[in-house]
Coordinates of C-alpha atoms (C1' of nucleotides) in Angstrom, one line a residue:
Chain G
X1 CA 38.2 -20.8 -23.5
X2 CA 37.6 -23.4 -20.8
X3 CA 35.7 -22.4 -17.7
X4 CA 34.7 -24.2 -14.6
X5 CA 31.1 -24.2 -13.5
X6 CA 31.5 -21.4 -11.1
X7 CA 33.5 -19.3 -13.5
X8 CA 30.9 -19.5 -16.2
X9 CA 28.1 -18.9 -13.7
X10 CA 29.7 -15.7 -12.6
X11 CA 30.4 -14.7 -16.2
X12 CA 26.8 -15.1 -17.1
X13 CA 25.4 -13.8 -13.8
X14 CA 23.8 -17.0 -12.5
X15 CA 24.5 -19.8 -10.2
X16 CA 26.2 -23.2 -10.5
X17 CA 23.1 -24.9 -9.3
X18 CA 21.2 -23.4 -12.2
X19 CA 23.8 -24.8 -14.6
X20 CA 23.5 -28.2 -13.1
X21 CA 19.8 -28.0 -13.5
X22 CA 20.1 -27.0 -17.1
X23 CA 22.4 -30.0 -17.6
X24 CA 19.9 -32.3 -15.9
X25 CA 17.0 -31.3 -18.1
X26 CA 19.1 -31.3 -21.2
X27 CA 18.9 -27.6 -21.9
X28 CA 22.6 -26.9 -21.7
X29 CA 25.2 -29.7 -21.5
X30 CA 28.7 -28.9 -20.5
X31 CA 31.2 -28.8 -23.3
X32 CA 33.3 -31.4 -21.7
X33 CA 33.1 -33.5 -18.5
X34 CA 36.5 -34.3 -17.1
X35 CA 37.5 -37.7 -15.7
X36 CA 36.8 -36.5 -12.2
X37 CA 33.2 -35.5 -13.1
X38 CA 33.9 -31.8 -13.2
X39 CA 31.9 -29.8 -15.8
X40 CA 33.7 -27.5 -18.2
X41 CA 32.3 -25.0 -20.6
X42 CA 33.6 -23.1 -23.6
X43 CA 32.5 -19.8 -25.2
X44 CA 29.9 -21.5 -27.4
X45 CA 28.3 -22.7 -24.2
X46 CA 28.5 -19.2 -22.8
X47 CA 26.7 -17.8 -25.8
X48 CA 24.0 -20.4 -25.5
X49 CA 23.7 -19.7 -21.8
X50 CA 23.4 -16.0 -22.4
X51 CA 20.6 -16.6 -24.9
X52 CA 18.8 -18.8 -22.4
X53 CA 19.1 -16.2 -19.6
X54 CA 17.8 -13.5 -22.0
X55 CA 14.8 -15.4 -22.9
X56 CA 14.2 -16.4 -19.3
X57 CA 14.2 -12.8 -18.3
X58 CA 11.4 -12.3 -20.8
X59 CA 9.5 -14.8 -18.8
X60 CA 9.6 -17.8 -21.2
X61 CA 9.6 -21.3 -19.7
X62 CA 12.5 -23.5 -20.0
X63 CA 10.8 -25.9 -22.4
X64 CA 9.8 -23.0 -24.7
X65 CA 13.4 -21.8 -24.5
X66 CA 14.6 -25.2 -25.5
X67 CA 12.3 -25.3 -28.5
X68 CA 13.6 -21.9 -29.7
X69 CA 17.2 -22.8 -29.2
X70 CA 16.8 -26.1 -31.0
X71 CA 15.3 -24.3 -33.9
X72 CA 12.0 -26.2 -33.5
X73 CA 10.2 -23.0 -32.9
X74 CA 10.3 -19.5 -34.4
X75 CA 11.6 -17.1 -31.8
X76 CA 9.2 -14.3 -32.8
X77 CA 6.3 -16.6 -32.8
X78 CA 7.2 -18.0 -29.4
X79 CA 7.5 -14.5 -28.0
X80 CA 4.3 -13.4 -29.6
X81 CA 2.5 -16.3 -28.0
X82 CA 4.2 -15.5 -24.7
X83 CA 3.0 -11.9 -25.0
X84 CA -0.6 -13.2 -25.1
X85 CA -0.2 -15.1 -21.9
X86 CA 1.5 -12.1 -20.3
X87 CA -1.4 -9.8 -21.2
X88 CA -3.9 -12.5 -20.0
X89 CA -2.1 -12.6 -16.7
X90 CA -2.2 -8.8 -16.5
X91 CA -5.9 -8.9 -17.1
X92 CA -6.4 -11.5 -14.4
X93 CA -4.4 -9.4 -12.0
X94 CA -6.4 -6.3 -12.9
X95 CA -9.5 -8.2 -12.1
X96 CA -8.2 -9.4 -8.8
X97 CA -7.1 -5.9 -7.9
X98 CA -10.5 -4.5 -8.7
X99 CA -12.1 -7.1 -6.5
X100 CA -9.7 -6.7 -3.6
X101 CA -10.2 -2.9 -3.7
X102 CA -13.9 -3.3 -3.7
X103 CA -13.7 -5.7 -0.8
X104 CA -11.5 -3.4 1.2
X105 CA -13.8 -0.5 0.6
X106 CA -16.7 -2.5 1.7
X107 CA -15.0 -3.6 4.9
X108 CA -14.0 -0.2 6.0
X109 CA -14.7 3.2 4.6
X110 CA -11.1 3.7 3.7
X111 CA -9.5 4.2 7.1
X112 CA -5.9 3.6 8.0
X113 CA -4.4 5.4 5.1
X114 CA -0.7 5.9 4.7
X115 CA 1.0 8.5 6.8
X116 CA 0.0 11.8 5.4
X117 CA 3.4 12.7 4.0
X118 CA 4.1 11.0 0.8
X119 CA 7.1 8.8 0.9
X120 CA 8.4 8.9 -2.5
X121 CA 6.4 11.2 -4.6
X122 CA 3.2 9.3 -4.9
X123 CA 0.0 10.3 -3.2
X124 CA -1.1 9.1 0.2
X125 CA -4.4 7.5 -0.9
X126 CA -2.9 4.1 -0.2
X127 CA -2.8 1.7 2.8
X128 CA 0.4 1.4 4.7
X129 CA 0.1 -2.4 4.7
X130 CA 0.1 -2.2 0.9
X131 CA 3.2 0.0 0.9
X132 CA 5.0 -2.3 3.3
X133 CA 4.1 -5.3 1.2
X134 CA 5.2 -3.7 -2.0
X135 CA 8.5 -2.4 -1.0
X136 CA 9.1 -4.4 2.2
X137 CA 8.7 -3.3 5.7
X138 CA 12.4 -2.3 6.1
X139 CA 12.3 -0.5 2.8
X140 CA 9.3 1.4 4.1
X141 CA 11.1 2.2 7.3
X142 CA 14.2 3.2 5.4
X143 CA 12.2 5.5 3.2
X144 CA 10.5 6.8 6.3
X145 CA 13.9 7.6 7.9
X146 CA 15.2 9.1 4.8
X147 CA 12.1 11.3 4.6
X148 CA 12.3 12.4 8.2
X149 CA 16.1 12.9 7.8
X150 CA 15.4 15.5 5.1
X151 CA 14.1 17.8 7.7
X152 CA 11.4 20.4 7.3
X153 CA 13.2 22.4 4.6
X154 CA 14.4 19.4 2.8
X155 CA 10.9 18.0 2.6
X156 CA 9.6 21.2 1.2
X157 CA 12.3 21.2 -1.4
X158 CA 11.7 17.6 -2.3
X159 CA 8.0 18.2 -2.6
X160 CA 8.6 21.2 -4.7
X161 CA 11.0 19.4 -7.0
X162 CA 8.5 16.5 -7.4
X163 CA 5.6 18.8 -8.0
X164 CA 7.6 20.8 -10.5
X165 CA 8.6 17.7 -12.4
X166 CA 5.0 16.6 -12.4
X167 CA 3.8 20.0 -13.6
X168 CA 6.4 20.1 -16.4
X169 CA 5.3 16.6 -17.6
X170 CA 1.7 17.6 -17.6
X171 CA 2.5 20.8 -19.5
X172 CA 4.6 18.9 -22.0
X173 CA 2.0 16.3 -22.6
X174 CA -0.7 18.9 -23.0
X175 CA 1.2 21.0 -25.5
X176 CA 1.4 18.4 -28.2
X177 CA 5.2 17.9 -28.0
X178 CA 6.7 14.7 -29.4
X179 CA 7.7 12.2 -26.7
X180 CA 11.1 11.8 -28.4
X181 CA 11.7 15.4 -29.0
X182 CA 14.4 17.4 -27.2
X183 CA 12.1 19.0 -24.6
X184 CA 10.5 15.7 -23.6
X185 CA 13.9 14.0 -23.6
X186 CA 15.3 16.6 -21.2
X187 CA 12.3 16.0 -19.0
X188 CA 13.0 12.2 -19.1
X189 CA 16.6 12.9 -18.1
X190 CA 15.4 15.0 -15.1
X191 CA 13.0 12.2 -14.3
X192 CA 15.7 9.6 -14.1
X193 CA 17.9 11.9 -12.0
X194 CA 15.0 12.5 -9.7
X195 CA 14.6 8.7 -9.4
X196 CA 18.2 8.6 -8.1
X197 CA 17.0 10.3 -5.0
X198 CA 14.3 7.8 -4.3
X199 CA 15.7 5.1 -2.0
X200 CA 15.0 1.6 -3.1
X201 CA 14.8 2.1 -6.8
X202 CA 17.4 0.5 -9.1
X203 CA 18.3 4.0 -10.2
X204 CA 19.5 4.7 -6.7
X205 CA 21.6 1.6 -6.5
X206 CA 24.9 1.6 -8.3
X207 CA 24.9 -1.2 -10.9
X208 CA 21.1 -1.5 -10.9
X209 CA 19.3 -2.3 -14.1
X210 CA 18.3 1.3 -14.8
X211 CA 17.4 0.9 -18.4
X212 CA 15.1 -2.0 -17.7
X213 CA 13.6 -0.3 -14.7
X214 CA 12.9 2.9 -16.5
X215 CA 11.5 1.0 -19.5
X216 CA 9.0 -0.8 -17.3
X217 CA 8.3 2.2 -15.1
X218 CA 6.6 3.9 -17.9
X219 CA 4.4 0.9 -18.5
X220 CA 3.6 0.9 -14.8
X221 CA 2.5 4.6 -14.9
X222 CA 0.1 3.6 -17.6
X223 CA -1.0 0.3 -15.9
X224 CA -1.6 1.7 -12.4
X225 CA -4.1 4.6 -12.4
X226 CA -2.8 6.1 -9.2
X227 CA 0.7 6.6 -10.7
X228 CA -0.8 8.1 -13.8
X229 CA -2.8 10.5 -11.7
X230 CA 0.4 12.3 -10.9
X231 CA 1.0 13.0 -14.5
X232 CA -2.3 14.5 -15.5
X233 CA -4.4 11.4 -15.8
X234 CA -3.7 8.4 -18.0
X235 CA -3.3 10.5 -21.1
X236 CA -0.3 12.1 -19.5
X237 CA 1.1 8.8 -18.3
X238 CA 1.1 7.6 -21.9
X239 CA 3.3 10.6 -22.8
X240 CA 5.6 10.0 -19.9
X241 CA 5.9 6.4 -20.9
X242 CA 6.8 7.1 -24.5
X243 CA 9.3 9.7 -23.5
X244 CA 11.0 7.5 -20.9
X245 CA 11.1 4.6 -23.3
X246 CA 12.7 6.7 -25.9
X247 CA 15.2 8.0 -23.4
X248 CA 16.0 4.6 -22.0
X249 CA 16.6 3.1 -25.4
X250 CA 18.9 5.9 -26.4
X251 CA 20.8 6.9 -23.3
X252 CA 20.7 4.0 -20.9
Chain J
X23 CA -27.3 -30.1 8.3
X24 CA -25.0 -33.0 7.7
X25 CA -23.3 -33.3 4.3
X26 CA -20.9 -35.8 2.9
X27 CA -17.7 -34.5 1.4
X28 CA -19.0 -34.5 -2.1
X29 CA -22.2 -32.8 -1.2
X30 CA -20.6 -29.9 0.5
X31 CA -18.1 -29.7 -2.3
X32 CA -20.8 -29.2 -4.8
X33 CA -22.7 -26.8 -2.5
X34 CA -19.6 -24.6 -2.3
X35 CA -18.5 -25.2 -5.9
X36 CA -15.2 -27.0 -5.3
X37 CA -13.9 -30.5 -5.2
X38 CA -13.6 -33.2 -2.6
X39 CA -9.9 -33.3 -3.1
X40 CA -9.7 -29.7 -2.1
X41 CA -11.6 -30.4 1.1
X42 CA -9.3 -33.2 2.0
X43 CA -6.4 -30.9 1.4
X44 CA -7.8 -28.2 3.7
X45 CA -8.3 -30.9 6.3
X46 CA -4.7 -32.0 5.9
X47 CA -3.3 -28.6 6.4
X48 CA -5.7 -27.8 9.2
X49 CA -7.5 -25.1 7.4
X50 CA -10.9 -26.7 7.6
X51 CA -11.6 -29.8 9.6
X52 CA -14.7 -31.8 9.1
X53 CA -17.4 -31.3 11.7
X54 CA -17.4 -35.0 12.4
X55 CA -15.6 -38.1 11.2
X56 CA -17.7 -41.2 11.3
X57 CA -16.4 -44.6 12.5
X58 CA -15.8 -45.6 8.9
X59 CA -13.5 -42.6 8.4
X60 CA -16.0 -40.7 6.3
X61 CA -15.9 -36.9 6.7
X62 CA -19.1 -35.0 7.5
X63 CA -19.7 -31.3 7.5
X64 CA -22.4 -29.0 8.9
X65 CA -23.5 -25.5 7.9
X66 CA -20.9 -23.8 10.1
X67 CA -18.3 -25.6 8.1
X68 CA -20.0 -24.6 5.0
X69 CA -19.9 -20.9 6.0
X70 CA -16.2 -21.2 6.8
X71 CA -15.6 -22.9 3.5
X72 CA -17.3 -20.2 1.6
X73 CA -15.2 -17.5 3.3
X74 CA -12.1 -19.5 2.4
X75 CA -13.1 -19.7 -1.2
X76 CA -14.0 -16.0 -1.3
X77 CA -10.6 -15.0 0.0
X78 CA -8.9 -17.5 -2.3
X79 CA -10.6 -15.9 -5.3
X80 CA -9.0 -12.6 -4.2
X81 CA -5.7 -14.4 -4.5
X82 CA -4.7 -14.8 -0.9
X83 CA -2.6 -17.7 0.0
X84 CA -4.0 -20.4 2.3
X85 CA -1.7 -19.5 5.2
X86 CA -2.9 -15.9 5.0
X87 CA -6.5 -17.1 4.8
X88 CA -5.9 -19.2 7.9
X89 CA -4.6 -16.2 9.8
X90 CA -7.6 -14.1 8.9
X91 CA -10.0 -16.8 9.8
X92 CA -8.3 -17.5 13.1
X93 CA -8.6 -13.9 14.0
X94 CA -4.8 -13.6 14.2
X95 CA -4.8 -11.0 11.4
X96 CA -7.0 -8.2 10.4
X97 CA -8.8 -8.9 7.2
X98 CA -8.5 -5.4 5.8
X99 CA -4.8 -5.3 6.6
X100 CA -4.2 -8.6 5.1
X101 CA -6.0 -7.6 1.9
X102 CA -4.2 -4.3 1.9
X103 CA -0.8 -6.1 2.0
X104 CA -2.0 -8.4 -0.6
X105 CA -3.0 -5.5 -2.8
X106 CA 0.6 -4.3 -2.6
X107 CA 1.9 -7.6 -3.9
X108 CA -0.7 -7.6 -6.7
X109 CA 0.4 -4.2 -7.9
X110 CA 4.0 -5.2 -7.7
X111 CA 3.2 -8.2 -9.8
X112 CA 1.4 -6.0 -12.3
X113 CA 4.4 -3.8 -12.5
X114 CA 6.7 -6.8 -13.1
X115 CA 4.4 -8.0 -15.8
X116 CA 4.3 -4.5 -17.4
X117 CA 8.1 -4.5 -17.4
X118 CA 8.2 -7.9 -19.1
X119 CA 5.6 -6.9 -21.6
X120 CA 7.6 -3.9 -22.6
X121 CA 10.8 -5.9 -23.0
X122 CA 9.1 -8.6 -25.0
X123 CA 7.5 -6.1 -27.3
X124 CA 10.8 -4.4 -27.7
X125 CA 12.5 -7.7 -28.5
X126 CA 9.8 -8.7 -31.1
X127 CA 10.1 -5.4 -32.7
X128 CA 13.8 -5.8 -32.9
X129 CA 13.5 -9.3 -34.4
X130 CA 11.2 -8.4 -37.2
X131 CA 9.8 -5.1 -38.3
X132 CA 6.4 -6.1 -37.2
X133 CA 5.5 -8.8 -39.8
X134 CA 2.9 -11.5 -39.4
X135 CA 0.3 -9.4 -37.9
X136 CA -3.2 -10.7 -37.2
X137 CA -5.5 -11.4 -40.1
X138 CA -6.8 -8.0 -41.2
X139 CA -10.3 -8.3 -39.9
X140 CA -10.5 -7.8 -36.3
X141 CA -11.9 -10.7 -34.4
X142 CA -13.6 -9.2 -31.5
X143 CA -13.6 -5.5 -31.7
X144 CA -9.9 -4.8 -31.0
X145 CA -7.5 -3.6 -33.6
X146 CA -5.3 -5.8 -35.7
X147 CA -2.0 -4.5 -34.5
X148 CA -1.4 -7.8 -32.7
X149 CA 0.3 -11.0 -33.6
X150 CA -1.8 -14.1 -34.3
X151 CA 0.3 -16.2 -32.0
X152 CA -0.5 -13.7 -29.2
X153 CA -4.2 -14.0 -29.9
X154 CA -4.1 -17.8 -30.0
X155 CA -2.2 -17.9 -26.7
X156 CA -4.5 -15.5 -25.1
X157 CA -7.8 -17.1 -25.9
X158 CA -6.6 -20.5 -27.0
X159 CA -6.2 -21.8 -30.6
X160 CA -9.8 -23.3 -30.7
X161 CA -11.2 -20.1 -29.2
X162 CA -9.5 -18.2 -32.0
X163 CA -10.8 -20.7 -34.6
X164 CA -14.3 -20.5 -33.1
X165 CA -14.2 -16.7 -33.2
X166 CA -12.9 -16.9 -36.7
X167 CA -15.8 -19.2 -37.7
X168 CA -18.2 -16.9 -35.9
X169 CA -16.8 -13.9 -37.7
X170 CA -16.9 -15.6 -41.1
X171 CA -20.4 -16.9 -40.4
X172 CA -21.6 -13.3 -40.0
X173 CA -21.3 -12.8 -43.7
X174 CA -20.4 -9.6 -45.5
X175 CA -23.4 -7.7 -44.3
X176 CA -23.2 -9.0 -40.8
X177 CA -19.6 -8.0 -40.5
X178 CA -20.4 -4.5 -41.7
X179 CA -23.1 -4.3 -39.2
X180 CA -20.9 -5.6 -36.4
X181 CA -18.1 -3.2 -37.2
X182 CA -20.6 -0.4 -37.3
X183 CA -22.0 -1.3 -34.0
X184 CA -18.6 -1.6 -32.4
X185 CA -17.5 1.7 -33.9
X186 CA -20.7 3.4 -32.8
X187 CA -20.2 2.2 -29.2
X188 CA -16.6 3.3 -29.3
X189 CA -17.6 6.8 -30.7
X190 CA -20.3 7.2 -28.1
X191 CA -17.8 6.3 -25.3
X192 CA -15.3 8.9 -26.6
X193 CA -18.0 11.5 -26.9
X194 CA -19.3 10.8 -23.4
X195 CA -15.8 10.9 -21.9
X196 CA -15.0 14.1 -23.6
X197 CA -18.1 16.0 -22.6
X198 CA -17.5 15.9 -18.9
X199 CA -20.3 13.6 -18.0
X200 CA -20.3 11.7 -14.8
X201 CA -19.3 8.0 -15.1
X202 CA -22.2 7.1 -12.8
X203 CA -24.7 9.4 -14.5
X204 CA -27.6 8.2 -16.5
X205 CA -26.1 8.6 -19.9
X206 CA -22.9 6.8 -19.1
X207 CA -24.8 4.1 -17.4
X208 CA -26.9 3.6 -20.5
X209 CA -23.6 3.2 -22.4
X210 CA -22.4 0.7 -19.9
X211 CA -25.5 -1.3 -20.4
X212 CA -25.0 -1.2 -24.1
X213 CA -21.4 -2.2 -23.6
X214 CA -22.4 -5.3 -21.6
X215 CA -25.0 -6.3 -24.2
X216 CA -22.4 -5.9 -26.9
X217 CA -20.1 -8.2 -25.0
X218 CA -22.8 -10.9 -25.1
X219 CA -22.1 -11.1 -28.8
X220 CA -18.4 -11.7 -28.4
X221 CA -17.8 -15.5 -28.2
X222 CA -15.7 -16.6 -25.3
X223 CA -16.5 -13.9 -22.8
X224 CA -18.2 -14.9 -19.6
X225 CA -20.9 -12.5 -20.6
X226 CA -21.6 -14.7 -23.6
X227 CA -21.8 -17.8 -21.4
X228 CA -24.9 -18.4 -19.4
X229 CA -23.9 -18.6 -15.7
X230 CA -20.6 -16.8 -16.3
X231 CA -19.3 -14.3 -13.7
X232 CA -20.5 -11.3 -15.6
X233 CA -20.1 -8.8 -12.7
X234 CA -16.5 -9.8 -11.9
X235 CA -15.6 -9.9 -15.5
X236 CA -17.0 -6.5 -16.3
X237 CA -15.5 -5.1 -13.1
X238 CA -12.0 -6.3 -14.2
X239 CA -12.6 -5.5 -17.8
X240 CA -12.5 -1.8 -17.1
X241 CA -9.3 -2.2 -15.2
X242 CA -7.9 -4.0 -18.3
X243 CA -8.9 -1.2 -20.6
X244 CA -6.8 1.1 -18.4
X245 CA -3.9 -1.4 -18.0
X246 CA -3.5 -2.4 -21.6
X247 CA -2.9 0.6 -23.8
X248 CA -4.2 -1.1 -27.0
X249 CA -7.6 -1.6 -25.5
X250 CA -7.7 2.0 -24.2
X251 CA -6.8 3.2 -27.7
X252 CA -10.3 2.2 -28.8
X253 CA -11.8 4.5 -26.3
X254 CA -10.0 7.7 -27.1
X255 CA -6.8 7.0 -25.4
X256 CA -6.1 6.2 -21.8
X257 CA -8.2 9.1 -20.6
X258 CA -11.2 7.6 -22.2
X259 CA -10.4 4.2 -20.8
X260 CA -10.5 5.6 -17.3
X261 CA -14.0 6.9 -18.0
X262 CA -15.2 3.6 -19.4
X263 CA -13.7 1.8 -16.4
X264 CA -15.5 4.0 -13.9
X265 CA -18.8 3.7 -15.7
X266 CA -18.5 0.0 -16.0
X267 CA -17.6 -0.4 -12.4
X268 CA -20.5 1.7 -11.3
X269 CA -22.8 -0.3 -13.6
X270 CA -21.5 -3.7 -12.5
X271 CA -21.9 -2.8 -8.8
X272 CA -25.4 -1.6 -9.3
X273 CA -26.9 -3.9 -11.9
X274 CA -25.0 -7.1 -12.0
Chain Y
dC11 C1' 54.0 -35.5 2.3
dG12 C1' 50.1 -34.4 5.1
dT13 C1' 46.3 -31.5 5.6
dA14 C1' 43.1 -27.6 5.6
dG15 C1' 40.1 -25.2 2.7
dA16 C1' 37.9 -24.3 -1.6
dA17 C1' 35.5 -26.3 -5.3
dC18 C1' 33.3 -30.1 -7.2
dT19 C1' 30.0 -34.1 -7.4
dT20 C1' 25.4 -36.6 -6.8
dG21 C1' 21.2 -37.1 -4.3
dA22 C1' 17.1 -35.3 -2.1
dC23 C1' 13.8 -32.3 0.2
dG24 C1' 11.0 -27.9 0.0
dT25 C1' 8.3 -24.5 -2.5
dT26 C1' 1.8 -23.7 -4.1
dA27 C1' -2.5 -25.9 -4.1
dC28 C1' -4.2 -29.0 -5.3
dG29 C1' -5.1 -32.8 -10.0
dT30 C1' -4.6 -37.3 -10.9
dC31 C1' -4.1 -42.0 -10.6
dA32 C1' -3.7 -46.3 -7.6
dA33 C1' -5.2 -49.7 -4.4
dG34 C1' -8.5 -50.9 -1.4
dG35 C1' -12.6 -50.4 2.2
dT36 C1' -17.9 -49.2 2.7
dC37 C1' -22.7 -48.7 1.6
dA38 C1' -27.3 -49.0 -0.8
dA39 C1' -29.8 -51.3 -4.3
dG40 C1' -31.2 -55.3 -6.8
Chain L
dC20 C1' -23.8 -61.9 -3.4
dT21 C1' -22.7 -58.6 -6.9
dT22 C1' -22.4 -54.1 -8.9
dG23 C1' -21.6 -49.4 -8.8
dA24 C1' -21.2 -45.2 -6.4
dC25 C1' -18.7 -43.1 -2.8
dC26 C1' -15.2 -43.1 0.6
dT27 C1' -10.3 -43.6 2.5
dT28 C1' -5.0 -42.9 2.6
dG29 C1' -0.7 -42.7 -0.1
dA30 C1' 2.1 -40.8 -3.4
dC31 C1' 3.6 -38.6 -7.6
dG32 C1' 3.7 -34.3 -10.6
dT33 C1' 3.7 -29.4 -11.2
dA34 C1' 8.4 -24.7 -12.3
dA35 C1' 12.8 -23.8 -11.6
dC36 C1' 15.8 -24.0 -9.0
dG37 C1' 17.5 -22.9 -3.4
dT38 C1' 19.3 -25.2 0.2
dC39 C1' 21.4 -28.5 3.0
dA40 C1' 23.9 -33.1 3.3
dA41 C1' 27.5 -36.3 2.6
dG42 C1' 31.4 -37.5 0.1
dT43 C1' 35.3 -36.7 -3.4
dT44 C1' 38.9 -33.8 -5.6
dC45 C1' 42.0 -30.0 -6.4
dT46 C1' 45.2 -26.5 -4.7
dA47 C1' 48.2 -24.2 -1.6
dC48 C1' 51.0 -24.2 2.4
dG49 C1' 54.2 -25.7 6.1

DNA sequence: CGTAGAACTTGACGTTACGTCAAGGTCAAG
DNA sequence: CTTGACCTTGACGTAACGTCAAGTTCTACG
């Protein structure tokens, strides 16, 4: 009913500094300020805070969030406008990626590719520097150790499992099944279980945001051509995405 | 041989403030500082500045650019690492987009869609707020005026032309043609010419960066499922992208 | 009751790459 | 000498807090 700043921060999964900031900018004032200056919050404040954090996770700016919460702006309209900016950003990134790829290709004919074993089920047509940047150098090293630790037989098994999953996805996508049908959903389940074996993914971390991760993973398979290539081209990636989305919404 | 700060700024297409900033952080010192404090640059400085701006357009940070220019870092490695971060960002965006779409769908069953005519060849399964955010409200209005100005017959013609282009792309992608073959390249040429008719694109603006835009446009067709849908699904989008890339590199 | 440690407070700087005034010197032309 | 055009340094603002720093208050313990 009456929480201190740290208590409500933990309840909502944020920090006390953030709460002070929201107080400063007038986004969320404490319910009550005691004589000693300590901030206190009640459950109404908690609800408001949770809405703020939800919208923030969607990428909205604090001023936009304030407008929505004050009723000055329609939530759906604000999100729709935000969606436009998100897609615009994605386009800008796609443009930069194309240019950077072109530049790298021009600089060197594609040397220094990743170590020839794949590290987590992708292909090896990628630069090691890129991998290290993407997952961090220690993550790469950890994944490398994990991979080596599997041993010869384990690596064969892992590759087989990965390839099998990939084959089954391609087959399912090609046979006109519904992404939310039983067979595709079984595949999605297998996919998520497979992810649990990949170090560094939220699915491998207890308490990780599996649903959100899986939800976005499908979008990434569609967005990044190299991922989609493992699922029978972009057409297959679309199928995988739809199946994963359906699965995530139902089961996770 | 010896330019003032404004002169070199115009030559390189940037501002004097930027040059002062690069001087401040030690990225690009003027060749000579006159007794009155005025900065002067020679052609070696111009070359360095142009390399800086090139790398900056690829999205590298100024510290990373400095390392590359000082020879402390391999350019290809730096770009490869940067590519990893770019893809990571794209994934994050894809995740957010998925979440925002889900939230909007949950909020309202998909009402307030865009006006039923399409404004630039896409479909109308998109919110108006999104369009306005993406291209700006005036751009939307301008496009709207342009569209209305076409008149009944003009709109029919435009739609036919758009649909024809789309059909031809789908047919070409489906018939196993090579993206860099003559037929696909002819399509790419038509595509770029078609873009010239769309207000707001660099292709419609004299002096716009057509090559870069077209290069990235293909990536966007692949990245954004709704674009790809106009080209026979993501598989078709891949083909369009490859054809456009080939065309842009050869002709633009 | 004194005190250590935990929790709280209000500043204030750092982060990215400059844009944008502000206040004031310098230079060429008339 | 005056009027602009061009130059200088200095400093604030940007998004959303993280991270000290210095000082105050609460709680538990001997």
